[in-house]
Amino acid sequence: MRTFSVKIGSRRITLSDRMIQENDYRKWWIIPVVAGVYLLPLFLNEYSIYLMNMLAATIIGAVALDILCGFCGQLSLGHAAFIGIGAYSYGICHMTLAINPIFSLFIAGFTGAFVSLLIGIPSLRLKGLYLAIATMGFTFITDEAVRFLRAWTNGVEGFKISRIIDIGFVQLNSGDAGFYYFIYTLVIVAVIFSRLLLESKIGRAFTSIRDSDVAAEVSGINILLYKVLCFAISSFFASLSGALMGIIIGMISPEDINIMQSINYLIMLVIGGMGVVYGAVIGAVLITFLPEWISMLSNSFLPMTVDLSILQYLIFGLLILFFIVFEPNGVYGRWTVVKGYFKTFPFNERKVGRIAWIYRWR
Amino acid sequence: MKILQVTDLFMSFRGLVALNGIGFSVEKGEIFGLIGTNGSGKSTFFNCVNHLYQPQRGKITYKGKHDLLSKRSHQIAKMGIARTFQNLELFHYTRVLENIMVGLHPRLDMRRYLRKFTLKALMSEWEADKNEAFKILNFLGITRFHSRLVTDLPYGLQKLIELGRALAAQPDLLLLDEPSAGMNESESKEVARLIKSIRDDFGCTILLVEHDMNLVQSICDRLCVLDSGEIVTIGRPDEIVKDPKVIRIFLGEESDA
Ligand SMILES: Nc1ncnc2c1ncn2[C@@H]1O[C@H](COP(=O)(O)OP(=O)(O)O)[C@@H](O)[C@H]1O
Ligand SMILES: [Mg+2]
């Protein structure tokens, strides 16, 4: 191992090549973050806990889409379909077939993964926008299928899902702090899982397919296999998130399966930053709370006559424009730039590259 | 022993003939140079070996038994054929170390992680994987760039990283497409030294496409001259440079320019 020395002020220190490592894998900040997450419900009212639980389900959904779009570069508009499939299969398993809720959650995840295999194997030969269109078609098909299978799904009236789940030793109501602990444990597992995935051989295969599929293939990566695997993992989490969302809302209907929902998740990735998991979490937080903040602000500053939903779309639109123009890497991308700046402060020789996200979907 | 046997390889792009029934064989352990003017079909040949292109006719046999044109690209890579590209194909938005580790892909066995039960054992397995990549970086002398994004590095270094990714697979046959393109004289001397030591240290056979005649002459055991998809001649470098047909092709091009 080579060593060399650098001079900082009057001190001279010797570094080996490996010591100047940007990634420190001992992430101590995890401890306060996890502690904070678990302590938070002590300070929240009922509505905030409901909102936080919704946020948790959304985070899992956003991380799921990040695995597909951010890691592997496959643009999908079928995310809402998998979320819906998750909610319906949980509902059918738990409500109709009376299966244990924890099993039902797993079955919901695996149903999503299985369906993704069915549609992934033919459609993942498509690239970029063509895949987006194909998956959009899948959203429409799922919507229609749900309406058609009225005997199972209760059609347009929607399917009622119990808000109470029995996890063996306690019963949790999805509006309570107890459910909060349950669902945030799942969030933490999902986030850690996807970070480890990113650092593993499989995650590297995903990112290399995103950056150059030719190079990935001549490096021995079976592109179709890994794309399908990525789609399956992503759909598993998407369906899990859908099932949790169904439990929280207590209801799922075919209207929830629309491409606006899919686009919403893409917006989270753009605003938060793609391909790093944390970005998806940040995006989910912002997009979940933004409507709340907007209505809070407008209640205090605007006359009642202003239509809130229009204002909300306006602000969303402006926000997306802002991020696409000024920081395509999202909030997390900007943070890495700031962090890199402070880390190297006296010698800003090490720049953190900007990532053009459009590039990934070319 | 012949590591690569090419017979009657023909490839055309909608009527434009890029390879017109070429055939030759490469011995194990040699550095085999492929030279020719631009558009003479050298890169196309590499793409056929990788089965990125589907030639209309012909056969490529690897190690006497594998028919490469019946295999998929990733299977070919797993059989021990690695390559670099003329126009870089790197994973631009990941770090140098990760780029090299993609090259390790066929060699890493994920199942061995499942047999480790403590966090410490898992971490040390993971460290071992990374150390493999560091060995390559050390060999190329670019360890200190390991955590940089590839986009931030100059072209010459990117070429080295791509070479490193190919080496990480510990290939038996290494295809290098213009490794010294865009480099100055001292850098391309360094590349020549590197290619020689790759052959000696890693024991791989090297197929080399290169424009720089000096470099090719100094390191290749045999040369094949291509012109518009046809083989002009094959032989030792010192014979090739005296061949009037070759001189006409290369000097003719130079006097035009
Ligand atoms: N994908 C392609 N589509 C059409 N024509 C191609 C393609 N690849 C190469 N060619 C043509 O084949 C010929 C040989 O190209 P190439 O193998 O790249 O030459 P070189 O010897 O400079 O590497 C050129 O005329 C080129 O235009
Ligand atoms: Mg070429």
XYZ file of C-alpha atoms and ligand atoms in Angstrom:
647
model
C 0.000 0.000 0.000
C 1.389 3.387 -0.986
C 1.630 6.165 1.529
C 2.123 9.857 1.043
C 2.063 12.892 3.221
C 0.177 16.150 3.154
C 0.876 19.388 4.918
C -1.931 21.028 6.867
C -0.780 24.323 8.321
C 2.472 23.518 10.048
C 1.635 19.872 10.634
C 2.640 17.152 8.285
C 0.546 13.996 8.300
C 1.071 10.758 6.495
C -1.811 9.005 4.868
C -2.043 5.654 3.315
C -4.078 5.543 0.143
C -6.964 3.785 1.796
C -7.315 6.256 4.609
C -8.603 9.021 2.398
C -11.840 7.267 2.008
C -14.915 9.329 1.477
C -17.370 6.681 2.587
C -17.157 5.905 6.244
C -19.225 2.811 6.754
C -19.662 3.301 10.459
C -22.630 5.585 10.311
C -23.047 6.820 13.860
C -25.788 9.245 12.920
C -28.121 6.261 12.599
C -28.416 6.024 16.391
C -29.836 9.514 17.080
C -32.052 9.304 13.987
C -33.580 5.981 15.045
C -33.944 7.182 18.625
C -35.625 10.345 17.394
C -38.044 8.380 15.227
C -39.057 6.164 18.135
C -39.405 9.023 20.609
C -41.416 11.262 18.306
C -44.946 9.884 18.993
C -44.650 11.037 22.610
C -44.995 14.591 21.344
C -47.649 14.109 18.674
C -51.405 14.396 18.622
C -53.691 11.855 16.988
C -53.848 13.515 13.592
C -50.069 13.910 13.443
C -49.616 10.245 14.240
C -52.002 9.349 11.427
C -50.004 11.591 9.120
C -46.704 10.097 10.264
C -48.059 6.601 9.632
C -49.105 7.623 6.124
C -45.626 9.029 5.687
C -44.091 5.715 6.705
C -46.082 3.825 4.081
C -45.145 6.481 1.526
C -41.448 6.190 2.417
C -41.523 2.452 1.786
C -43.216 3.124 -1.556
C -40.692 5.788 -2.515
C -37.749 3.587 -1.551
C -39.302 0.834 -3.661
C -39.459 3.119 -6.685
C -35.913 4.279 -5.989
C -34.691 0.689 -6.246
C -36.220 0.466 -9.715
C -35.661 3.986 -11.089
C -32.743 5.201 -9.043
C -30.610 2.078 -8.806
C -31.453 0.398 -12.061
C -32.553 3.344 -14.207
C -35.827 1.765 -15.312
C -38.509 4.409 -15.612
C -41.805 3.014 -14.396
C -45.279 4.519 -14.285
C -46.765 1.299 -12.931
C -45.939 1.979 -9.317
C -49.508 2.836 -8.344
C -50.624 -0.490 -9.776
C -48.285 -2.404 -7.482
C -49.345 -0.336 -4.515
C -52.955 -1.131 -5.359
C -52.191 -4.807 -5.868
C -50.570 -4.851 -2.437
C -53.576 -3.281 -0.758
C -56.063 -5.558 -2.508
C -54.123 -8.728 -1.870
C -53.716 -7.816 1.787
C -57.411 -7.092 1.953
C -58.402 -10.331 0.285
C -55.997 -12.408 2.372
C -56.824 -10.833 5.681
C -60.477 -9.862 5.339
C -61.886 -12.482 2.968
C -59.653 -15.456 3.705
C -58.985 -14.516 7.342
C -55.261 -15.116 7.151
C -53.023 -13.801 9.940
C -52.207 -10.132 9.174
C -48.421 -10.537 9.303
C -48.634 -13.402 6.821
C -51.037 -11.344 4.766
C -48.512 -8.516 4.583
C -45.903 -10.933 3.275
C -48.356 -12.492 0.853
C -49.224 -9.006 -0.399
C -45.521 -8.293 -1.011
C -44.965 -11.574 -2.786
C -48.089 -11.150 -4.899
C -46.682 -7.846 -6.135
C -43.311 -9.461 -6.821
C -44.973 -12.324 -8.669
C -47.083 -10.038 -10.845
C -43.968 -7.991 -11.597
C -42.274 -11.152 -12.865
C -45.201 -11.802 -15.178
C -45.165 -8.352 -16.701
C -41.447 -7.697 -16.243
C -40.112 -10.504 -18.370
C -41.765 -9.263 -21.563
C -41.651 -5.522 -20.877
C -38.143 -5.103 -19.462
C -36.726 -5.618 -22.927
C -38.019 -2.118 -23.539
C -35.959 0.884 -22.575
C -36.542 4.354 -21.225
C -39.791 5.972 -22.253
C -41.076 2.817 -23.921
C -40.922 1.002 -20.608
C -42.684 3.957 -18.992
C -45.509 3.699 -21.522
C -45.757 -0.076 -21.087
C -45.965 0.190 -17.312
C -48.498 2.993 -17.668
C -50.602 0.578 -19.679
C -50.233 -1.881 -16.841
C -51.695 0.691 -14.450
C -54.780 1.060 -16.652
C -55.139 -2.702 -16.948
C -54.917 -3.165 -13.180
C -57.495 -0.465 -12.641
C -59.890 -2.168 -15.048
C -59.150 -5.616 -13.654
C -60.038 -4.459 -10.164
C -63.350 -3.063 -11.408
C -64.007 -6.252 -13.343
C -63.257 -8.752 -10.561
C -66.156 -7.405 -8.536
C -66.727 -10.636 -6.656
C -63.298 -10.384 -5.047
C -62.613 -6.673 -4.971
C -66.061 -5.199 -4.445
C -65.618 -3.191 -7.659
C -65.999 0.577 -7.745
C -67.403 0.784 -4.238
C -63.980 0.009 -2.864
C -62.725 -2.620 -0.503
C -62.878 -2.024 3.225
C -59.782 -3.083 5.123
C -59.688 -3.471 8.876
C -57.614 -0.808 10.595
C -56.770 -3.224 13.351
C -53.975 -5.692 12.966
C -53.085 -8.397 15.400
C -49.327 -8.944 15.471
C -49.383 -11.896 17.851
C -48.958 -10.376 21.262
C -50.845 -7.090 20.819
C -53.576 -5.632 18.686
C -52.610 -2.446 16.915
C -54.970 0.174 15.620
C -53.524 1.967 12.616
C -54.316 5.374 14.123
C -52.332 4.682 17.282
C -48.771 5.139 18.428
C -48.459 1.348 18.699
C -48.895 1.004 14.966
C -46.426 3.843 14.563
C -43.703 1.746 16.203
C -44.609 -1.248 14.060
C -44.594 0.599 10.753
C -41.437 2.601 11.456
C -39.632 -0.597 12.292
C -40.584 -1.759 8.805
C -39.365 1.547 7.365
C -35.996 1.202 9.066
C -35.667 -2.378 7.871
C -36.562 -1.331 4.333
C -34.085 1.551 4.306
C -31.233 -0.518 5.734
C -32.056 -3.369 3.376
C -31.921 -1.136 0.340
C -28.698 0.540 1.440
C -27.083 -2.874 1.899
C -28.519 -3.927 -1.444
C -26.882 -0.897 -3.038
C -23.496 -1.848 -1.589
C -23.774 -5.495 -2.589
C -22.939 -7.293 -5.777
C -26.604 -7.168 -6.809
C -26.896 -3.431 -6.251
C -23.723 -2.834 -8.225
C -25.203 -4.859 -11.044
C -28.279 -2.598 -10.921
C -26.309 0.631 -11.003
C -24.070 -0.617 -13.777
C -27.109 -1.459 -15.903
C -28.285 2.094 -15.285
C -24.977 3.691 -16.276
C -23.985 1.517 -19.226
C -25.814 -1.638 -20.128
C -23.198 -2.635 -22.722
C -20.397 -2.443 -20.183
C -22.521 -4.295 -17.650
C -23.126 -7.091 -20.094
C -19.485 -7.551 -21.091
C -18.608 -7.556 -17.379
C -20.664 -10.699 -16.995
C -23.941 -9.245 -15.744
C -27.051 -10.927 -17.065
C -28.994 -7.773 -17.814
C -32.457 -9.249 -18.205
C -32.118 -11.355 -15.062
C -31.025 -8.418 -12.941
C -33.654 -6.089 -14.378
C -36.350 -8.632 -13.540
C -34.872 -9.136 -10.074
C -34.837 -5.384 -9.528
C -38.424 -5.095 -10.676
C -39.430 -7.895 -8.312
C -37.678 -6.400 -5.280
C -39.140 -2.995 -6.049
C -42.631 -4.422 -6.482
C -42.357 -6.378 -3.257
C -41.798 -3.184 -1.296
C -44.354 -1.266 -3.338
C -47.011 -3.845 -2.553
C -46.000 -3.932 1.081
C -46.368 -0.188 1.194
C -49.763 -0.475 -0.499
C -50.920 -3.000 2.070
C -49.828 -0.746 4.921
C -51.527 2.194 3.269
C -54.704 0.153 3.010
C -54.533 -0.595 6.730
C -54.006 3.067 7.596
C -56.760 4.436 5.377
C -59.036 1.461 6.003
C -60.069 1.387 2.390
C -58.810 0.809 -1.142
C -60.687 1.584 -4.315
C -59.876 1.443 -8.034
C -59.552 5.225 -8.114
C -56.359 4.914 -6.091
C -54.743 3.073 -8.984
C -54.029 5.962 -11.336
C -50.903 7.237 -12.976
C -50.990 10.537 -11.057
C -50.130 8.420 -8.053
C -47.190 6.875 -9.921
C -46.043 10.288 -11.035
C -46.278 11.523 -7.473
C -43.703 8.950 -6.450
C -41.439 9.956 -9.319
C -41.716 13.546 -8.121
C -40.551 12.446 -4.684
C -37.466 10.909 -6.240
C -36.718 13.990 -8.313
C -37.107 16.331 -5.379
C -35.289 14.129 -2.889
C -32.588 12.754 -5.161
C -32.399 9.416 -6.916
C -30.429 6.266 -6.422
C -29.275 6.808 -2.852
C -32.339 5.732 -0.775
C -32.000 8.737 1.553
C -33.176 10.939 -1.294
C -36.366 8.908 -1.569
C -36.960 9.317 2.164
C -36.447 13.082 1.976
C -38.726 13.323 -1.049
C -41.456 11.311 0.657
C -41.291 13.563 3.711
C -41.498 16.741 1.637
C -44.317 15.571 -0.612
C -46.346 14.209 2.298
C -46.076 17.332 4.401
C -46.156 19.933 1.663
C -49.984 19.896 1.314
C -50.240 20.298 5.081
C -47.854 23.217 5.104
C -49.583 24.799 2.146
C -52.996 24.603 3.792
C -51.551 25.913 7.055
C -49.979 28.878 5.300
C -52.978 29.641 3.153
C -55.309 29.463 6.142
C -53.369 32.226 7.780
C -52.505 34.365 4.747
C -55.051 33.831 1.999
C -58.780 34.481 1.775
C -60.987 31.399 1.984
C -62.007 31.691 -1.657
C -58.693 30.335 -2.998
C -58.998 26.725 -4.116
C -56.430 24.795 -2.108
C -55.936 21.915 -4.496
C -55.114 24.279 -7.357
C -52.647 26.145 -5.183
C -51.115 22.829 -4.229
C -50.621 21.740 -7.844
C -49.170 25.134 -8.665
C -46.608 24.877 -5.900
C -45.787 21.257 -6.790
C -45.245 22.273 -10.389
C -42.989 25.159 -9.473
C -41.033 22.962 -7.107
C -40.437 20.309 -9.754
C -39.356 22.947 -12.259
C -37.020 24.419 -9.696
C -35.365 21.097 -8.940
C -35.075 19.985 -12.539
C -33.460 23.265 -13.547
C -31.278 23.991 -10.539
C -30.601 20.699 -8.782
C -31.508 17.578 -10.762
C -29.906 15.545 -7.999
C -32.512 16.670 -5.541
C -32.080 17.711 -1.954
C -29.739 14.836 -1.184
C -27.556 15.637 -4.190
C -27.222 19.223 -2.999
C -26.382 17.956 0.483
C -23.500 15.825 -0.842
C -22.111 18.922 -2.540
C -22.309 20.908 0.684
C -20.836 18.019 2.670
C -18.014 17.588 0.176
C -17.265 21.270 0.429
C -16.922 21.215 4.199
C -15.040 17.928 4.297
C -12.344 19.236 2.026
C -12.653 22.776 3.270
C -9.095 24.089 3.068
C -8.400 22.132 -0.131
C -11.484 22.118 -2.290
C -9.708 20.110 -4.887
C -12.074 17.192 -4.509
C -15.264 18.127 -6.251
C -18.475 16.206 -6.023
C -19.789 15.627 -9.496
C -23.236 16.679 -10.517
C -25.389 13.886 -11.757
C -27.656 14.591 -14.679
C -30.694 12.485 -13.947
C -32.065 12.763 -17.470
C -28.994 10.808 -18.510
C -30.229 7.749 -16.701
C -33.336 7.410 -18.766
C -31.831 8.118 -22.154
C -2.712 -24.048 -27.807
C -5.074 -21.782 -29.702
C -7.153 -19.650 -27.396
C -9.197 -18.017 -30.141
C -9.919 -19.380 -33.581
C -11.739 -17.197 -36.079
C -12.967 -18.664 -39.327
C -14.604 -16.894 -42.242
C -16.183 -14.146 -40.183
C -18.453 -11.969 -42.265
C -20.426 -9.001 -41.020
C -22.186 -6.269 -42.921
C -24.358 -3.378 -41.787
C -27.176 -3.103 -44.295
C -24.871 -3.763 -47.193
C -21.816 -2.003 -45.782
C -19.291 -4.802 -45.375
C -17.340 -4.319 -42.154
C -15.727 -7.766 -41.948
C -15.288 -9.693 -45.148
C -14.665 -13.305 -44.207
C -11.659 -12.897 -41.961
C -9.941 -15.831 -40.305
C -6.952 -16.214 -38.008
C -6.067 -17.710 -34.685
C -4.533 -16.388 -31.496
C -2.129 -18.464 -29.416
C -2.401 -18.637 -25.665
C -0.151 -16.149 -23.902
C 0.678 -13.920 -26.838
C 0.011 -10.262 -27.430
C -1.758 -10.160 -30.742
C -2.070 -6.776 -32.406
C -4.851 -5.784 -34.763
C -4.038 -2.726 -36.830
C -5.656 -0.947 -39.715
C -7.016 2.374 -40.779
C -10.166 3.844 -39.298
C -13.251 1.950 -40.321
C -11.361 -1.185 -41.228
C -13.517 -3.256 -38.900
C -11.357 -3.723 -35.814
C -13.931 -2.658 -33.251
C -16.594 -4.552 -35.137
C -14.496 -7.677 -34.731
C -14.262 -7.121 -30.975
C -18.001 -6.659 -30.791
C -18.453 -9.960 -32.608
C -16.192 -11.747 -30.124
C -18.357 -10.368 -27.318
C -21.437 -11.233 -29.300
C -22.655 -7.673 -29.043
C -22.980 -7.867 -32.819
C -24.345 -10.854 -34.691
C -22.204 -11.578 -37.737
C -23.983 -13.009 -40.754
C -21.488 -15.793 -41.279
C -18.509 -17.391 -39.639
C -17.373 -18.969 -36.439
C -15.397 -17.883 -33.409
C -14.099 -20.716 -31.263
C -12.719 -20.059 -27.809
C -10.268 -22.459 -26.158
C -10.967 -25.009 -28.862
C -14.409 -25.931 -27.592
C -16.698 -22.954 -26.993
C -18.596 -21.506 -29.928
C -18.844 -17.872 -28.866
C -21.553 -16.975 -31.352
C -23.956 -19.341 -29.635
C -23.407 -17.688 -26.240
C -24.839 -14.511 -24.745
C -22.515 -11.612 -23.932
C -22.564 -12.119 -20.192
C -21.841 -15.825 -20.561
C -18.865 -14.950 -22.719
C -17.601 -12.637 -19.994
C -17.950 -15.431 -17.451
C -15.847 -17.710 -19.655
C -12.934 -15.358 -19.128
C -13.090 -12.787 -21.895
C -12.872 -9.174 -20.743
C -12.552 -6.052 -22.799
C -12.241 -2.304 -22.931
C -13.988 -0.013 -25.362
C -12.667 2.491 -27.837
C -15.080 5.129 -26.605
C -15.168 4.611 -22.869
C -18.055 2.644 -21.440
C -17.643 3.419 -17.766
C -20.190 3.742 -15.004
C -19.730 7.466 -14.856
C -21.810 8.276 -11.843
C -20.302 5.779 -9.457
C -16.949 5.788 -7.743
C -13.760 4.351 -9.159
C -13.705 1.493 -6.659
C -17.255 0.490 -7.545
C -16.380 0.508 -11.228
C -13.578 -1.942 -10.559
C -15.845 -4.045 -8.372
C -18.301 -4.485 -11.217
C -15.441 -6.203 -12.995
C -15.257 -8.610 -10.049
C -18.892 -9.546 -10.596
C -18.440 -13.019 -12.110
C -15.924 -13.923 -9.400
C -17.947 -12.949 -6.351
C -20.062 -15.606 -4.743
C -22.914 -14.115 -2.741
C -23.714 -17.442 -1.156
C -20.635 -17.305 1.000
C -22.159 -14.309 2.792
C -25.055 -16.504 3.844
C -22.696 -18.791 5.725
C -21.398 -15.943 7.903
C -23.397 -15.268 11.002
C -21.715 -12.429 12.851
C -21.598 -8.869 11.651
C -17.835 -8.954 11.965
C -17.497 -11.969 9.714
C -19.773 -10.365 7.161
C -17.771 -7.159 7.227
C -14.509 -9.001 6.761
C -15.908 -10.874 3.770
C -16.948 -7.567 2.356
C -13.520 -6.105 3.048
C -11.995 -9.065 1.263
C -14.025 -8.264 -1.841
C -12.910 -4.678 -1.704
C -9.304 -5.724 -1.230
C -9.492 -7.618 -4.497
C -10.417 -4.352 -6.173
C -7.662 -2.513 -4.325
C -5.123 -4.995 -5.616
C -6.071 -3.992 -9.140
C -5.936 -0.296 -8.304
C -2.506 -0.762 -6.740
C -1.298 -2.622 -9.784
C -2.360 0.260 -11.999
C -1.012 2.808 -9.526
C -4.305 4.675 -9.172
C -5.268 3.697 -5.634
C -5.545 7.251 -4.456
C -8.425 7.949 -6.833
C -10.531 5.106 -5.462
C -13.324 7.180 -3.989
C -13.588 9.745 -6.764
C -16.461 9.856 -9.183
C -15.309 8.705 -12.598
C -16.722 11.802 -14.319
C -14.339 14.000 -12.353
C -11.208 12.273 -13.644
C -9.220 13.032 -16.799
C -9.566 10.895 -19.891
C -6.282 9.045 -19.477
C -7.221 7.915 -15.992
C -10.657 6.853 -17.167
C -8.960 4.627 -19.741
C -6.935 3.066 -16.932
C -10.046 2.514 -14.844
C -11.726 0.738 -17.694
C -8.638 -1.407 -18.052
C -8.813 -2.082 -14.327
C -12.407 -3.185 -14.577
C -11.481 -5.635 -17.311
C -8.527 -6.925 -15.280
C -10.609 -7.411 -12.163
C -12.378 -10.292 -13.866
C -9.008 -12.090 -14.074
C -9.618 -12.821 -17.749
C -7.871 -15.410 -19.847
C -8.360 -13.280 -22.925
C -8.255 -9.513 -22.766
C -9.474 -7.377 -25.640
C -8.090 -3.837 -25.599
C -9.592 -1.374 -28.038
C -7.127 1.484 -28.552
C -5.861 1.707 -24.966
C -3.538 4.616 -25.733
C -5.935 6.732 -27.780
C -5.857 10.336 -26.643
C -2.659 9.936 -24.642
C 0.641 11.718 -25.048
C 3.909 9.963 -25.787
C 5.044 9.328 -22.231
C 1.613 8.133 -21.184
C 1.426 5.705 -24.067
C 4.887 4.381 -23.179
C 3.519 3.753 -19.712
C 0.553 1.936 -21.212
C 2.879 -0.233 -23.271
C 4.801 -1.194 -20.150
C 1.531 -1.903 -18.379
C 0.202 -4.156 -21.121
C 3.397 -6.176 -21.062
C 3.252 -6.615 -17.329
C -0.429 -7.550 -17.522
C 0.518 -10.407 -19.788
C 3.332 -11.463 -17.474
C 1.622 -10.965 -14.080
C -1.926 -11.978 -14.918
C -0.984 -14.544 -17.511
C -3.636 -13.492 -19.953
C -3.636 -13.446 -23.694
C -4.085 -9.972 -25.102
C -5.762 -8.899 -28.302
C -4.836 -5.321 -28.958
C -6.252 -2.757 -31.351
C -3.976 0.218 -31.648
C -3.149 3.089 -33.924
C 0.250 3.909 -32.480
C 2.670 1.885 -34.628
C 5.588 2.376 -32.231
C 3.610 0.957 -29.338
C 2.359 -1.966 -31.373
C 5.810 -2.810 -32.678
C 7.362 -2.741 -29.247
C 4.948 -5.054 -27.475
C 3.138 -7.293 -29.927
C 4.260 -10.833 -30.690
C 2.205 -10.963 -33.849
C 0.274 -8.465 -35.884
C -2.701 -8.698 -38.161
C -3.288 -5.889 -40.612
C -6.885 -5.219 -41.592
C -8.045 -3.104 -44.483
C -11.729 -2.524 -45.256
C -12.708 -5.679 -43.472
C -10.108 -7.891 -45.103
C -6.868 -9.288 -43.757
C -3.877 -7.872 -45.586
C -1.263 -9.890 -43.802
C -0.411 -11.570 -40.511
C 3.069 -11.853 -39.133
C 5.792 -10.699 -36.773
C 6.011 -6.920 -36.309
C 9.449 -6.599 -37.888
C 8.232 -8.412 -40.997
C 5.011 -6.438 -41.140
C 6.661 -3.027 -41.176
C 8.708 -4.076 -44.214
C 5.720 -5.418 -46.124
C 5.083 -3.156 -49.164
C 1.302 -3.694 -48.995
C 1.236 -2.530 -45.386
C 3.476 0.419 -46.125
C 1.137 1.447 -48.930
C -1.887 1.354 -46.611
C -0.324 3.251 -43.762
C 2.014 5.622 -45.565
C -0.602 6.209 -48.220
C -2.938 7.355 -45.518
C -0.292 9.545 -43.953
C 0.687 11.244 -47.213
C -2.975 12.012 -47.868
C -3.319 13.649 -44.498
N -23.386 -0.276 -35.305
C -23.015 0.015 -36.580
N -23.942 0.326 -37.500
C -23.602 0.616 -38.764
N -22.338 0.611 -39.217
C -21.352 0.316 -38.348
C -21.643 -0.009 -36.980
N -20.471 -0.266 -36.347
C -19.514 -0.111 -37.257
N -20.022 0.241 -38.467
C -19.281 0.448 -39.678
O -18.390 -0.634 -39.843
C -17.139 -0.187 -40.308
C -16.061 -0.625 -39.384
O -16.146 0.102 -38.178
P -15.200 -0.162 -36.929
O -15.167 -1.595 -36.683
O -15.682 0.705 -35.834
O -13.791 0.365 -37.440
P -12.430 0.547 -36.639
O -11.461 -0.337 -37.338
O -12.048 1.986 -36.812
O -12.658 0.196 -35.235
C -17.228 1.326 -40.442
O -17.444 1.656 -41.783
C -18.423 1.680 -39.592
O -19.074 2.789 -40.148
Mg -12.490 1.202 -33.602
